[in-house]
């Protein structure tokens, strides 16, 4: 398998697949006769600005399912619906090439940041640790952990000193 630009935890992929399976986001209508169980045909991307331009439709799809899983969102968080393209379920299909949604542009910035972090920083630490690959690859999920807005991190309150508050000399409560 060709190495994808981002490594995704298997769990995130499974989650994304489950999310995807529950909603109909087919971009193209099924072939005449409805090949429902045959291999899906993913059109080659036409509007990649940050991902490698030579990715196949299937590779882009796998990356997208990873992002959706890492952020705990559906495809329509970043991709705008096309009201002129109504699917079999009566709902508009998504226009994946459209740049109408801010979230899509934000995701481009995030992807660029993540790739730079991996190359310029994480890889250097892994090299110091004498590892070919970092022990914990940096992904969208490293920060987002299944949320569109990364949760604010609050450190646990410091463990009380033995003897309870006031046990430390000079500390007044
Ligand atoms: C967090 C935002 C985000 C989510 C969620 C997301 N995408 Fe994307 N998608 C993008 C961005 C950004 C690009 C463009 C990447 C680039 O510019 O290189 C893109 C590009 C695409 C493209 C290529 C379009 C073209 O012709 O250039 C397809 C197809 C696509 N996404 C499908 C999906 C599917 C299917 C899902 C749900 C499983 C999904 N996306 C979820 C942000 C997202
Ligand atoms: C180093 C941590 C980090 C990584 C890695 C990261 N993000 Fe983010 N992301 C953030 C933070 C922090 C914000 C919140 C910025 C703000 O205050 O709006 C954010 C915001 C976003 C938003 C906007 C959310 C909104 O409220 O509309 C999107 C979309 C997004 N990230 C997508 C991604 C994608 C896709 C990836 C992987 C390609 C990624 N992020 C990787 C930290 C990260």
Short mmCIF file of N, CA, C and O and ligand atoms in Angstrom, two decimals, residues 6 67 70-71 78 103-104 106-107 110-114 117 138-144 148-150, ligand 2:
data_model
loop_
_atom_site.label_atom_id
_atom_site.label_comp_id
_atom_site.label_asym_id
_atom_site.label_seq_id
_atom_site.Cartn_x
_atom_site.Cartn_y
_atom_site.Cartn_z
N UNK A 6 -0.85 10.93 5.97
CA UNK A 6 -1.15 10.93 7.40
C UNK A 6 -1.41 9.50 7.83
O UNK A 6 -2.03 8.74 7.11
N UNK A 67 -10.01 12.04 8.61
CA UNK A 67 -10.24 13.36 9.19
C UNK A 67 -11.60 13.41 9.90
O UNK A 67 -11.70 13.92 11.03
N UNK A 70 -11.35 11.57 13.13
CA UNK A 70 -10.49 12.26 14.10
C UNK A 70 -11.20 13.46 14.71
O UNK A 70 -10.97 13.81 15.87
N UNK A 71 -12.08 14.10 13.92
CA UNK A 71 -12.76 15.29 14.38
C UNK A 71 -14.18 14.99 14.90
O UNK A 71 -14.85 15.88 15.42
N UNK A 78 -17.43 20.07 6.42
CA UNK A 78 -16.48 20.83 5.59
C UNK A 78 -16.95 21.00 4.15
O UNK A 78 -16.46 21.88 3.46
N UNK A 103 -14.91 25.86 7.01
CA UNK A 103 -14.29 24.70 7.68
C UNK A 103 -13.32 23.99 6.74
O UNK A 103 -12.31 23.44 7.18
N UNK A 104 -13.65 23.99 5.44
CA UNK A 104 -12.75 23.32 4.48
C UNK A 104 -11.43 24.08 4.40
O UNK A 104 -10.35 23.47 4.42
N UNK A 106 -10.21 26.00 6.74
CA UNK A 106 -9.52 25.80 8.02
C UNK A 106 -8.81 24.46 8.02
O UNK A 106 -7.68 24.34 8.52
N UNK A 107 -9.46 23.44 7.46
CA UNK A 107 -8.85 22.11 7.43
C UNK A 107 -7.58 22.12 6.59
O UNK A 107 -6.62 21.43 6.89
N UNK A 110 -4.97 23.52 8.79
CA UNK A 110 -4.63 22.51 9.81
C UNK A 110 -3.75 21.40 9.22
O UNK A 110 -2.81 20.94 9.87
N UNK A 111 -4.09 20.97 8.00
CA UNK A 111 -3.32 19.91 7.36
C UNK A 111 -1.89 20.39 7.12
O UNK A 111 -0.92 19.68 7.40
N UNK A 112 -1.77 21.63 6.62
CA UNK A 112 -0.45 22.18 6.33
C UNK A 112 0.37 22.28 7.62
O UNK A 112 1.55 21.94 7.66
N UNK A 113 -0.30 22.73 8.69
CA UNK A 113 0.36 22.83 10.00
C UNK A 113 0.83 21.44 10.46
O UNK A 113 1.97 21.27 10.91
N UNK A 114 -0.07 20.45 10.36
CA UNK A 114 0.25 19.11 10.87
C UNK A 114 1.43 18.51 10.10
O UNK A 114 2.34 17.93 10.69
N UNK A 117 4.60 20.27 11.19
CA UNK A 117 4.98 19.81 12.53
C UNK A 117 5.65 18.44 12.45
O UNK A 117 6.65 18.18 13.13
N UNK A 138 1.77 12.07 14.68
CA UNK A 138 0.91 13.24 14.85
C UNK A 138 -0.21 13.18 13.81
O UNK A 138 0.06 13.11 12.62
N UNK A 139 -1.44 13.16 14.28
CA UNK A 139 -2.61 13.16 13.39
C UNK A 139 -3.56 14.26 13.85
O UNK A 139 -3.36 14.85 14.92
N UNK A 140 -4.60 14.50 13.07
CA UNK A 140 -5.63 15.45 13.50
C UNK A 140 -6.18 15.02 14.86
O UNK A 140 -6.48 15.84 15.71
N UNK A 141 -6.27 13.71 15.04
CA UNK A 141 -6.86 13.18 16.27
C UNK A 141 -5.99 13.39 17.50
O UNK A 141 -6.50 13.38 18.62
N UNK A 142 -4.68 13.61 17.29
CA UNK A 142 -3.80 13.84 18.44
C UNK A 142 -4.32 15.02 19.25
O UNK A 142 -4.31 15.00 20.48
N UNK A 143 -4.77 16.06 18.55
CA UNK A 143 -5.30 17.24 19.23
C UNK A 143 -6.82 17.21 19.33
O UNK A 143 -7.39 17.56 20.36
N UNK A 144 -7.48 16.79 18.26
CA UNK A 144 -8.95 16.94 18.22
C UNK A 144 -9.67 15.87 19.04
O UNK A 144 -10.70 16.15 19.63
N UNK A 148 -14.70 18.59 16.97
CA UNK A 148 -14.38 19.62 15.97
C UNK A 148 -13.54 20.71 16.62
O UNK A 148 -12.55 21.16 16.05
N UNK A 149 -13.94 21.15 17.80
CA UNK A 149 -13.13 22.10 18.55
C UNK A 149 -12.36 21.32 19.60
O UNK A 149 -12.97 20.71 20.48
N UNK A 150 -11.05 21.33 19.53
CA UNK A 150 -10.29 20.60 20.55
C UNK A 150 -10.72 21.05 21.93
O UNK A 150 -10.89 22.23 22.17
C1 LIG B 2 -1.46 20.51 17.22
C2 LIG B 2 -2.88 20.36 17.46
C3 LIG B 2 -3.78 20.24 16.23
C4 LIG B 2 -3.66 19.38 15.18
C5 LIG B 2 -2.59 18.34 14.92
C6 LIG B 2 -4.81 19.63 14.32
N1 LIG B 2 -5.59 20.61 14.85
FE1 LIG B 2 -7.30 21.38 14.02
N2 LIG B 2 -7.43 22.71 15.53
C7 LIG B 2 -6.56 22.81 16.59
C8 LIG B 2 -6.96 23.89 17.46
C9 LIG B 2 -6.27 24.32 18.74
C10 LIG B 2 -8.12 24.46 16.86
C11 LIG B 2 -8.99 25.57 17.41
C12 LIG B 2 -8.64 26.86 16.78
C13 LIG B 2 -9.71 27.83 17.23
O1 LIG B 2 -9.63 28.35 18.34
O2 LIG B 2 -10.66 28.01 16.49
C14 LIG B 2 -8.38 23.69 15.65
C15 LIG B 2 -9.42 23.96 14.78
C16 LIG B 2 -9.73 23.19 13.66
C17 LIG B 2 -10.86 23.42 12.79
C18 LIG B 2 -11.89 24.53 12.94
C19 LIG B 2 -12.95 24.08 13.91
C20 LIG B 2 -14.09 25.05 13.97
O3 LIG B 2 -14.44 25.44 15.07
O4 LIG B 2 -14.62 25.39 12.92
C21 LIG B 2 -10.82 22.46 11.82
C22 LIG B 2 -11.82 22.26 10.69
C23 LIG B 2 -9.66 21.64 12.09
N3 LIG B 2 -9.02 22.13 13.22
C24 LIG B 2 -9.27 20.56 11.34
C25 LIG B 2 -8.11 19.83 11.54
C26 LIG B 2 -7.66 18.76 10.68
C27 LIG B 2 -8.41 18.26 9.45
C28 LIG B 2 -6.47 18.33 11.17
C29 LIG B 2 -5.54 17.25 10.60
C30 LIG B 2 -5.18 17.42 9.19
C31 LIG B 2 -6.18 19.11 12.36
N4 LIG B 2 -7.20 20.00 12.55
C32 LIG B 2 -5.04 18.94 13.15
C33 LIG B 2 -5.47 22.00 16.85
C34 LIG B 2 -4.99 21.01 16.01
#
